[in-house]
GROMACS .gro file of C-alpha atoms in nm:
model
  444
    1UNK     CA    1  -0.820   0.965   0.217
    2UNK     CA    2  -1.154   0.958   0.039
    3UNK     CA    3  -1.337   0.960   0.373
    4UNK     CA    4  -1.144   1.266   0.485
    5UNK     CA    5  -1.227   1.448   0.161
    6UNK     CA    6  -1.598   1.364   0.196
    7UNK     CA    7  -1.601   1.481   0.558
    8UNK     CA    8  -1.424   1.798   0.456
    9UNK     CA    9  -1.677   1.872   0.181
   10UNK     CA   10  -1.972   1.804   0.411
   11UNK     CA   11  -1.829   2.038   0.671
   12UNK     CA   12  -1.822   2.325   0.424
   13UNK     CA   13  -2.161   2.233   0.281
   14UNK     CA   14  -2.322   2.262   0.623
   15UNK     CA   15  -2.145   2.587   0.706
   16UNK     CA   16  -2.372   2.875   0.593
   17UNK     CA   17  -2.120   3.141   0.685
   18UNK     CA   18  -1.875   3.036   0.413
   19UNK     CA   19  -1.858   3.278   0.124
   20UNK     CA   20  -1.650   3.274  -0.189
   21UNK     CA   21  -1.406   3.555  -0.247
   22UNK     CA   22  -1.271   3.676  -0.579
   23UNK     CA   23  -0.903   3.584  -0.525
   24UNK     CA   24  -0.787   3.314  -0.765
   25UNK     CA   25  -0.479   3.094  -0.768
   26UNK     CA   26  -0.382   2.945  -1.106
   27UNK     CA   27  -0.199   2.615  -1.052
   28UNK     CA   28  -0.070   2.344  -1.279
   29UNK     CA   29  -0.082   1.979  -1.186
   30UNK     CA   30   0.291   1.972  -1.112
   31UNK     CA   31   0.260   2.275  -0.886
   32UNK     CA   32  -0.022   2.109  -0.695
   33UNK     CA   33   0.185   1.793  -0.655
   34UNK     CA   34   0.481   1.991  -0.526
   35UNK     CA   35   0.271   2.187  -0.275
   36UNK     CA   36   0.104   1.870  -0.148
   37UNK     CA   37   0.436   1.691  -0.098
   38UNK     CA   38   0.576   1.993   0.087
   39UNK     CA   39   0.275   2.040   0.317
   40UNK     CA   40   0.157   1.684   0.380
   41UNK     CA   41   0.213   1.571   0.740
   42UNK     CA   42   0.253   1.205   0.644
   43UNK     CA   43   0.531   1.293   0.400
   44UNK     CA   44   0.704   1.501   0.668
   45UNK     CA   45   0.680   1.211   0.913
   46UNK     CA   46   0.823   0.977   0.648
   47UNK     CA   47   1.114   1.218   0.594
   48UNK     CA   48   1.187   1.209   0.966
   49UNK     CA   49   1.173   0.829   0.958
   50UNK     CA   50   1.438   0.824   0.684
   51UNK     CA   51   1.665   1.053   0.887
   52UNK     CA   52   1.622   0.835   1.196
   53UNK     CA   53   1.704   0.525   0.991
   54UNK     CA   54   2.027   0.689   0.874
   55UNK     CA   55   2.120   0.762   1.235
   56UNK     CA   56   2.041   0.401   1.331
   57UNK     CA   57   2.276   0.282   1.060
   58UNK     CA   58   2.554   0.506   1.188
   59UNK     CA   59   2.492   0.382   1.542
   60UNK     CA   60   2.512   0.020   1.427
   61UNK     CA   61   2.838   0.083   1.241
   62UNK     CA   62   2.990   0.229   1.558
   63UNK     CA   63   2.975  -0.123   1.709
   64UNK     CA   64   3.270  -0.218   1.486
   65UNK     CA   65   3.488   0.056   1.634
   66UNK     CA   66   3.675   0.049   1.965
   67UNK     CA   67   3.503   0.207   2.263
   68UNK     CA   68   3.703   0.447   2.476
   69UNK     CA   69   3.584   0.521   2.829
   70UNK     CA   70   3.740   0.734   3.098
   71UNK     CA   71   3.697   0.720   3.473
   72UNK     CA   72   3.795   0.934   3.769
   73UNK     CA   73   3.737   0.850   4.134
   74UNK     CA   74   3.828   1.057   4.439
   75UNK     CA   75   3.772   0.923   4.788
   76UNK     CA   76   3.825   1.033   5.145
   77UNK     CA   77   3.830   0.796   5.445
   78UNK     CA   78   3.943   0.802   5.800
   79UNK     CA   79   4.296   0.682   5.863
   80UNK     CA   80   4.309   0.306   5.870
   81UNK     CA   81   4.545   0.137   6.116
   82UNK     CA   82   4.735  -0.138   5.946
   83UNK     CA   83   4.968  -0.242   6.226
   84UNK     CA   84   4.974  -0.145   6.593
   85UNK     CA   85   5.222  -0.303   6.839
   86UNK     CA   86   5.170  -0.149   7.179
   87UNK     CA   87   5.334   0.193   7.188
   88UNK     CA   88   5.639   0.079   6.995
   89UNK     CA   89   5.515   0.061   6.635
   90UNK     CA   90   5.211   0.209   6.455
   91UNK     CA   91   5.136   0.207   6.082
   92UNK     CA   92   4.827   0.364   5.919
   93UNK     CA   93   4.701   0.451   5.572
   94UNK     CA   94   4.581   0.803   5.488
   95UNK     CA   95   4.345   0.849   5.191
   96UNK     CA   96   4.253   1.214   5.229
   97UNK     CA   97   4.238   1.352   4.874
   98UNK     CA   98   4.337   1.024   4.713
   99UNK     CA   99   4.215   0.963   4.356
  100UNK     CA  100   4.218   0.703   4.082
  101UNK     CA  101   4.191   0.793   3.711
  102UNK     CA  102   4.196   0.566   3.412
  103UNK     CA  103   4.123   0.514   3.042
  104UNK     CA  104   3.970   0.192   2.911
  105UNK     CA  105   3.963   0.080   2.545
  106UNK     CA  106   3.744  -0.214   2.435
  107UNK     CA  107   3.752  -0.365   2.086
  108UNK     CA  108   3.520  -0.655   1.994
  109UNK     CA  109   3.695  -0.905   1.768
  110UNK     CA  110   3.409  -1.148   1.714
  111UNK     CA  111   3.057  -1.138   1.850
  112UNK     CA  112   2.907  -1.442   1.683
  113UNK     CA  113   2.783  -1.232   1.390
  114UNK     CA  114   2.564  -1.006   1.605
  115UNK     CA  115   2.738  -0.686   1.501
  116UNK     CA  116   2.721  -0.774   1.132
  117UNK     CA  117   2.354  -0.870   1.163
  118UNK     CA  118   2.278  -0.545   1.344
  119UNK     CA  119   2.445  -0.346   1.064
  120UNK     CA  120   2.255  -0.539   0.799
  121UNK     CA  121   1.930  -0.474   0.984
  122UNK     CA  122   2.010  -0.103   1.004
  123UNK     CA  123   2.085  -0.094   0.631
  124UNK     CA  124   1.760  -0.273   0.554
  125UNK     CA  125   1.578  -0.038   0.791
  126UNK     CA  126   1.701   0.262   0.593
  127UNK     CA  127   1.584   0.102   0.267
  128UNK     CA  128   1.245   0.026   0.423
  129UNK     CA  129   1.200   0.383   0.544
  130UNK     CA  130   1.291   0.519   0.200
  131UNK     CA  131   1.047   0.285   0.025
  132UNK     CA  132   0.778   0.369   0.280
  133UNK     CA  133   0.832   0.737   0.207
  134UNK     CA  134   0.810   0.672  -0.166
  135UNK     CA  135   0.485   0.482  -0.113
  136UNK     CA  136   0.335   0.771   0.085
  137UNK     CA  137   0.451   1.025  -0.172
  138UNK     CA  138   0.291   0.828  -0.456
  139UNK     CA  139  -0.036   0.803  -0.265
  140UNK     CA  140  -0.033   1.179  -0.204
  141UNK     CA  141   0.033   1.241  -0.574
  142UNK     CA  142  -0.253   1.005  -0.667
  143UNK     CA  143  -0.488   1.195  -0.433
  144UNK     CA  144  -0.378   1.525  -0.586
  145UNK     CA  145  -0.433   1.398  -0.941
  146UNK     CA  146  -0.776   1.263  -0.850
  147UNK     CA  147  -0.885   1.593  -0.695
  148UNK     CA  148  -0.725   1.802  -0.971
  149UNK     CA  149  -0.885   1.612  -1.259
  150UNK     CA  150  -1.218   1.601  -1.078
  151UNK     CA  151  -1.206   1.980  -1.047
  152UNK     CA  152  -1.128   2.007  -1.418
  153UNK     CA  153  -1.421   1.780  -1.502
  154UNK     CA  154  -1.668   1.977  -1.293
  155UNK     CA  155  -1.534   2.308  -1.426
  156UNK     CA  156  -1.569   2.179  -1.783
  157UNK     CA  157  -1.927   2.078  -1.711
  158UNK     CA  158  -1.993   2.428  -1.576
  159UNK     CA  159  -1.867   2.583  -1.900
  160UNK     CA  160  -2.063   2.331  -2.105
  161UNK     CA  161  -2.385   2.406  -1.914
  162UNK     CA  162  -2.322   2.779  -1.952
  163UNK     CA  163  -2.301   2.726  -2.329
  164UNK     CA  164  -2.614   2.513  -2.310
  165UNK     CA  165  -2.791   2.789  -2.118
  166UNK     CA  166  -2.694   3.038  -2.387
  167UNK     CA  167  -2.835   2.804  -2.652
  168UNK     CA  168  -3.160   2.776  -2.464
  169UNK     CA  169  -3.179   3.152  -2.422
  170UNK     CA  170  -3.129   3.196  -2.796
  171UNK     CA  171  -3.397   2.936  -2.865
  172UNK     CA  172  -3.631   3.104  -2.617
  173UNK     CA  173  -3.586   3.439  -2.788
  174UNK     CA  174  -3.651   3.281  -3.128
  175UNK     CA  175  -3.965   3.096  -3.012
  176UNK     CA  176  -4.096   3.403  -2.833
  177UNK     CA  177  -4.055   3.608  -3.148
  178UNK     CA  178  -4.233   3.337  -3.349
  179UNK     CA  179  -4.508   3.321  -3.088
  180UNK     CA  180  -4.558   3.698  -3.113
  181UNK     CA  181  -4.631   3.663  -3.483
  182UNK     CA  182  -4.840   3.350  -3.420
  183UNK     CA  183  -4.591   3.118  -3.589
  184UNK     CA  184  -4.535   2.919  -3.267
  185UNK     CA  185  -4.765   2.812  -2.989
  186UNK     CA  186  -4.768   2.903  -2.622
  187UNK     CA  187  -4.695   2.540  -2.548
  188UNK     CA  188  -4.367   2.561  -2.740
  189UNK     CA  189  -4.264   2.869  -2.542
  190UNK     CA  190  -4.357   2.700  -2.215
  191UNK     CA  191  -4.156   2.389  -2.299
  192UNK     CA  192  -3.847   2.599  -2.380
  193UNK     CA  193  -3.891   2.793  -2.056
  194UNK     CA  194  -3.917   2.469  -1.858
  195UNK     CA  195  -3.602   2.340  -2.022
  196UNK     CA  196  -3.429   2.666  -1.932
  197UNK     CA  197  -3.517   2.620  -1.567
  198UNK     CA  198  -3.386   2.265  -1.578
  199UNK     CA  199  -3.054   2.379  -1.729
  200UNK     CA  200  -3.030   2.660  -1.473
  201UNK     CA  201  -3.078   2.408  -1.191
  202UNK     CA  202  -2.809   2.179  -1.334
  203UNK     CA  203  -2.574   2.476  -1.374
  204UNK     CA  204  -2.618   2.581  -1.013
  205UNK     CA  205  -2.545   2.227  -0.892
  206UNK     CA  206  -2.235   2.214  -1.110
  207UNK     CA  207  -2.110   2.548  -0.974
  208UNK     CA  208  -2.160   2.428  -0.617
  209UNK     CA  209  -1.973   2.109  -0.701
  210UNK     CA  210  -1.692   2.311  -0.858
  211UNK     CA  211  -1.655   2.514  -0.537
  212UNK     CA  212  -1.647   2.202  -0.319
  213UNK     CA  213  -1.397   2.029  -0.548
  214UNK     CA  214  -1.176   2.335  -0.527
  215UNK     CA  215  -1.194   2.324  -0.147
  216UNK     CA  216  -1.107   1.953  -0.147
  217UNK     CA  217  -0.801   2.018  -0.364
  218UNK     CA  218  -0.698   2.311  -0.142
  219UNK     CA  219  -0.720   2.081   0.158
  220UNK     CA  220  -0.490   1.825  -0.003
  221UNK     CA  221  -0.224   2.072  -0.119
  222UNK     CA  222  -0.244   2.278   0.202
  223UNK     CA  223  -0.330   2.617   0.053
  224UNK     CA  224  -0.564   2.892   0.177
  225UNK     CA  225  -0.931   2.798   0.156
  226UNK     CA  226  -1.023   3.154   0.056
  227UNK     CA  227  -0.836   3.117  -0.273
  228UNK     CA  228  -1.015   2.981  -0.579
  229UNK     CA  229  -0.787   2.730  -0.750
  230UNK     CA  230  -0.793   2.761  -1.128
  231UNK     CA  231  -0.637   2.458  -1.304
  232UNK     CA  232  -0.402   2.561  -1.583
  233UNK     CA  233  -0.369   2.204  -1.714
  234UNK     CA  234  -0.687   2.073  -1.872
  235UNK     CA  235  -0.793   1.726  -1.965
  236UNK     CA  236  -0.836   1.840  -2.325
  237UNK     CA  237  -0.485   1.983  -2.367
  238UNK     CA  238  -0.263   1.764  -2.148
  239UNK     CA  239  -0.079   1.485  -2.321
  240UNK     CA  240  -0.104   1.128  -2.206
  241UNK     CA  241   0.137   1.046  -1.923
  242UNK     CA  242   0.175   0.694  -2.065
  243UNK     CA  243   0.368   0.706  -2.391
  244UNK     CA  244   0.426   0.337  -2.461
  245UNK     CA  245   0.185   0.180  -2.710
  246UNK     CA  246   0.171  -0.140  -2.505
  247UNK     CA  247   0.117  -0.115  -2.132
  248UNK     CA  248   0.367  -0.307  -1.922
  249UNK     CA  249   0.255  -0.521  -1.631
  250UNK     CA  250   0.592  -0.504  -1.459
  251UNK     CA  251   0.553  -0.395  -1.096
  252UNK     CA  252   0.900  -0.484  -0.969
  253UNK     CA  253   0.965  -0.123  -0.859
  254UNK     CA  254   0.643  -0.091  -0.659
  255UNK     CA  255   0.715   0.014  -0.298
  256UNK     CA  256   0.468  -0.236  -0.152
  257UNK     CA  257   0.653  -0.522  -0.317
  258UNK     CA  258   0.994  -0.391  -0.218
  259UNK     CA  259   0.879  -0.349   0.141
  260UNK     CA  260   0.773  -0.713   0.157
  261UNK     CA  261   1.101  -0.821   0.003
  262UNK     CA  262   1.288  -0.620   0.264
  263UNK     CA  263   1.078  -0.783   0.535
  264UNK     CA  264   1.203  -1.123   0.415
  265UNK     CA  265   1.560  -0.994   0.437
  266UNK     CA  266   1.494  -0.863   0.788
  267UNK     CA  267   1.375  -1.205   0.901
  268UNK     CA  268   1.681  -1.367   0.742
  269UNK     CA  269   1.905  -1.139   0.947
  270UNK     CA  270   1.702  -1.210   1.260
  271UNK     CA  271   1.768  -1.582   1.210
  272UNK     CA  272   2.142  -1.509   1.195
  273UNK     CA  273   2.119  -1.285   1.497
  274UNK     CA  274   1.943  -1.551   1.704
  275UNK     CA  275   2.194  -1.812   1.590
  276UNK     CA  276   2.478  -1.590   1.710
  277UNK     CA  277   2.353  -1.623   2.068
  278UNK     CA  278   2.515  -1.967   2.102
  279UNK     CA  279   2.838  -1.871   1.924
  280UNK     CA  280   3.150  -1.749   2.109
  281UNK     CA  281   3.229  -1.381   2.155
  282UNK     CA  282   3.585  -1.250   2.165
  283UNK     CA  283   3.707  -0.907   2.272
  284UNK     CA  284   4.028  -0.740   2.385
  285UNK     CA  285   4.050  -0.459   2.637
  286UNK     CA  286   4.327  -0.217   2.720
  287UNK     CA  287   4.338  -0.008   3.034
  288UNK     CA  288   4.568   0.250   3.184
  289UNK     CA  289   4.508   0.373   3.541
  290UNK     CA  290   4.685   0.630   3.755
  291UNK     CA  291   4.659   0.672   4.134
  292UNK     CA  292   4.798   0.935   4.365
  293UNK     CA  293   4.788   1.076   4.719
  294UNK     CA  294   4.764   0.743   4.902
  295UNK     CA  295   4.993   0.778   5.202
  296UNK     CA  296   5.146   0.526   5.438
  297UNK     CA  297   5.226   0.690   5.775
  298UNK     CA  298   5.420   0.517   6.055
  299UNK     CA  299   5.577   0.584   6.396
  300UNK     CA  300   5.848   0.374   6.564
  301UNK     CA  301   5.939   0.451   6.926
  302UNK     CA  302   6.295   0.346   7.009
  303UNK     CA  303   6.458   0.371   7.356
  304UNK     CA  304   6.659   0.675   7.272
  305UNK     CA  305   6.455   0.833   6.987
  306UNK     CA  306   6.137   0.826   6.780
  307UNK     CA  307   6.136   0.760   6.403
  308UNK     CA  308   5.853   0.905   6.190
  309UNK     CA  309   5.813   0.809   5.826
  310UNK     CA  310   5.568   0.911   5.551
  311UNK     CA  311   5.544   0.754   5.205
  312UNK     CA  312   5.308   0.854   4.924
  313UNK     CA  313   5.199   0.597   4.667
  314UNK     CA  314   5.141   0.723   4.311
  315UNK     CA  315   5.193   0.615   3.955
  316UNK     CA  316   5.022   0.449   3.663
  317UNK     CA  317   5.017   0.110   3.504
  318UNK     CA  318   4.878  -0.031   3.176
  319UNK     CA  319   4.672  -0.349   3.158
  320UNK     CA  320   4.563  -0.572   2.869
  321UNK     CA  321   4.279  -0.821   2.889
  322UNK     CA  322   4.154  -1.090   2.653
  323UNK     CA  323   3.790  -1.198   2.692
  324UNK     CA  324   3.629  -1.513   2.553
  325UNK     CA  325   3.267  -1.602   2.619
  326UNK     CA  326   3.132  -1.940   2.511
  327UNK     CA  327   2.771  -2.043   2.584
  328UNK     CA  328   2.759  -2.405   2.692
  329UNK     CA  329   2.413  -2.506   2.807
  330UNK     CA  330   2.095  -2.296   2.819
  331UNK     CA  331   1.836  -2.575   2.817
  332UNK     CA  332   1.784  -2.538   2.441
  333UNK     CA  333   1.643  -2.185   2.465
  334UNK     CA  334   1.873  -2.039   2.198
  335UNK     CA  335   1.800  -2.324   1.957
  336UNK     CA  336   1.425  -2.267   2.000
  337UNK     CA  337   1.469  -1.896   1.935
  338UNK     CA  338   1.639  -1.980   1.605
  339UNK     CA  339   1.358  -2.217   1.514
  340UNK     CA  340   1.099  -1.948   1.589
  341UNK     CA  341   1.290  -1.696   1.378
  342UNK     CA  342   1.291  -1.944   1.086
  343UNK     CA  343   0.914  -1.980   1.115
  344UNK     CA  344   0.879  -1.602   1.100
  345UNK     CA  345   1.098  -1.604   0.790
  346UNK     CA  346   0.874  -1.863   0.627
  347UNK     CA  347   0.565  -1.657   0.711
  348UNK     CA  348   0.714  -1.349   0.546
  349UNK     CA  349   0.793  -1.548   0.231
  350UNK     CA  350   0.435  -1.678   0.216
  351UNK     CA  351   0.300  -1.327   0.262
  352UNK     CA  352   0.525  -1.206  -0.020
  353UNK     CA  353   0.390  -1.476  -0.253
  354UNK     CA  354   0.032  -1.390  -0.166
  355UNK     CA  355   0.082  -1.017  -0.216
  356UNK     CA  356   0.261  -1.073  -0.546
  357UNK     CA  357  -0.047  -1.249  -0.682
  358UNK     CA  358  -0.275  -0.973  -0.554
  359UNK     CA  359  -0.053  -0.704  -0.704
  360UNK     CA  360  -0.044  -0.885  -1.036
  361UNK     CA  361  -0.425  -0.885  -1.046
  362UNK     CA  362  -0.431  -0.519  -0.944
  363UNK     CA  363  -0.185  -0.420  -1.217
  364UNK     CA  364  -0.375  -0.616  -1.480
  365UNK     CA  365  -0.695  -0.443  -1.373
  366UNK     CA  366  -0.522  -0.105  -1.400
  367UNK     CA  367  -0.399  -0.190  -1.750
  368UNK     CA  368  -0.749  -0.293  -1.852
  369UNK     CA  369  -0.893   0.029  -1.708
  370UNK     CA  370  -0.650   0.243  -1.909
  371UNK     CA  371  -0.726   0.048  -2.227
  372UNK     CA  372  -1.101   0.073  -2.171
  373UNK     CA  373  -1.065   0.441  -2.083
  374UNK     CA  374  -0.894   0.514  -2.414
  375UNK     CA  375  -1.174   0.337  -2.600
  376UNK     CA  376  -1.435   0.528  -2.402
  377UNK     CA  377  -1.270   0.859  -2.496
  378UNK     CA  378  -1.267   0.761  -2.863
  379UNK     CA  379  -1.633   0.657  -2.847
  380UNK     CA  380  -1.728   0.977  -2.662
  381UNK     CA  381  -1.550   1.193  -2.921
  382UNK     CA  382  -1.741   1.023  -3.200
  383UNK     CA  383  -2.062   1.071  -3.005
  384UNK     CA  384  -1.988   1.441  -2.959
  385UNK     CA  385  -1.929   1.490  -3.331
  386UNK     CA  386  -2.252   1.309  -3.411
  387UNK     CA  387  -2.444   1.513  -3.152
  388UNK     CA  388  -2.303   1.839  -3.296
  389UNK     CA  389  -2.408   1.740  -3.645
  390UNK     CA  390  -2.750   1.622  -3.528
  391UNK     CA  391  -2.812   1.953  -3.348
  392UNK     CA  392  -2.710   2.152  -3.656
  393UNK     CA  393  -2.946   1.954  -3.877
  394UNK     CA  394  -3.235   1.982  -3.631
  395UNK     CA  395  -3.191   2.358  -3.605
  396UNK     CA  396  -3.210   2.392  -3.981
  397UNK     CA  397  -3.516   2.167  -3.995
  398UNK     CA  398  -3.688   2.357  -3.714
  399UNK     CA  399  -3.617   2.689  -3.881
  400UNK     CA  400  -3.777   2.548  -4.197
  401UNK     CA  401  -4.064   2.394  -3.997
  402UNK     CA  402  -3.959   2.042  -4.092
  403UNK     CA  403  -3.938   1.911  -3.734
  404UNK     CA  404  -4.113   1.971  -3.405
  405UNK     CA  405  -3.995   2.146  -3.091
  406UNK     CA  406  -3.963   1.805  -2.927
  407UNK     CA  407  -3.712   1.695  -3.190
  408UNK     CA  408  -3.504   2.010  -3.140
  409UNK     CA  409  -3.507   1.980  -2.761
  410UNK     CA  410  -3.408   1.616  -2.786
  411UNK     CA  411  -3.116   1.709  -3.011
  412UNK     CA  412  -3.000   1.970  -2.762
  413UNK     CA  413  -3.026   1.719  -2.477
  414UNK     CA  414  -2.820   1.473  -2.678
  415UNK     CA  415  -2.564   1.751  -2.739
  416UNK     CA  416  -2.538   1.812  -2.365
  417UNK     CA  417  -2.514   1.443  -2.281
  418UNK     CA  418  -2.249   1.380  -2.546
  419UNK     CA  419  -2.027   1.659  -2.412
  420UNK     CA  420  -2.081   1.545  -2.057
  421UNK     CA  421  -1.983   1.190  -2.155
  422UNK     CA  422  -1.665   1.314  -2.321
  423UNK     CA  423  -1.566   1.518  -2.016
  424UNK     CA  424  -1.620   1.221  -1.786
  425UNK     CA  425  -1.436   0.981  -2.017
  426UNK     CA  426  -1.132   1.209  -2.052
  427UNK     CA  427  -1.120   1.275  -1.677
  428UNK     CA  428  -1.155   0.909  -1.588
  429UNK     CA  429  -0.879   0.818  -1.833
  430UNK     CA  430  -0.641   1.058  -1.657
  431UNK     CA  431  -0.730   0.908  -1.319
  432UNK     CA  432  -0.681   0.558  -1.460
  433UNK     CA  433  -0.338   0.657  -1.593
  434UNK     CA  434  -0.232   0.790  -1.255
  435UNK     CA  435  -0.354   0.475  -1.083
  436UNK     CA  436  -0.168   0.259  -1.336
  437UNK     CA  437   0.157   0.442  -1.264
  438UNK     CA  438   0.098   0.408  -0.890
  439UNK     CA  439   0.036   0.033  -0.891
  440UNK     CA  440   0.342  -0.023  -1.109
  441UNK     CA  441   0.560   0.196  -0.884
  442UNK     CA  442   0.638   0.461  -1.149
  443UNK     CA  443   0.421   0.753  -1.041
  444UNK     CA  444   0.710   0.979  -0.940
   0.00000   0.00000   0.00000
């Protein structure tokens, strides 16, 4: 996902014809999440997979039910002589327009556990598709949060640099006035002007970054690129999405873990299914057939007269069948299939153990990141307060000619850096919180 965002940003960076329009689109974080989930192709594909899994489960359940089939056959043949004795006796069968129709009902009584295993596999398949969809949805939400908070951070830096530029303009005006009355040197005015150019350069870079971050977010949520997205939720006002004082390391509801657990269950059912291949299968069948228009035609020549007769065969009859199939000897092929299925089951259990350890490390890292992020925000807030106070003191000292221009410019640089650090710390904390919820399976 990150590679696609970078490619997308580079494409717009290299396109000189792109121009920003004035239309804005205020969006909250929840609105961005909703739009991304509605427009994301992977989520749509996952939704289709869930629907297909539901149909597969219904198809598997139909194996328990009796199957009803109908048949109809009409045939036409030349008359067939059955008996011919010189010119005295002749018997033939006429099938012109004859037909045979029937209804067949088949009900499996026992299939060695294959039907049950197939239904269990279909049920597990539906669970897997639902968990896979939840995993994709959480990843989309994490991408949205990352892009949204990054846009907030860059926008906050733009506003901070604009305030910094206003400070420098005020300082420039003050130094220019002092220089006009020979209370400041040309060097002081030149240094302030140079600092102004530096702030202007940083501001332009930040504005370009804000535009590109907005485009990246628009790409994720699937909105028009000509609209300027204005975040209505800010890092400074939004409450923490993690309310518990102590972060839990429980990841039992994580989709990745549940998918691996379902894979173990799938392999267990496959073992049963392979074992059913050398078990007996039992079924009963019922059939009713009806035939008509089959004629038996005969001629008997007697000395004094000729006798003609014509008889039509029709009618229906029910039938009942009992079927038992018992595998006897297949050169051990079925036994080897079961053994192979058990090895696959063992592999899936080993993979589950390995991934559980990796997930545990990942969750612990996420917890540590959130904890460190909270401390970084607290440290950055203290640094901002100290920078504000230091700038206030240096301004008073400079106005009273108790410090140099270098001291004042350093204080303003520290003010800028302290605010920038706070913005980055607050933004990174939000991203860490989202990642923590994702790796513990609680993002939605």
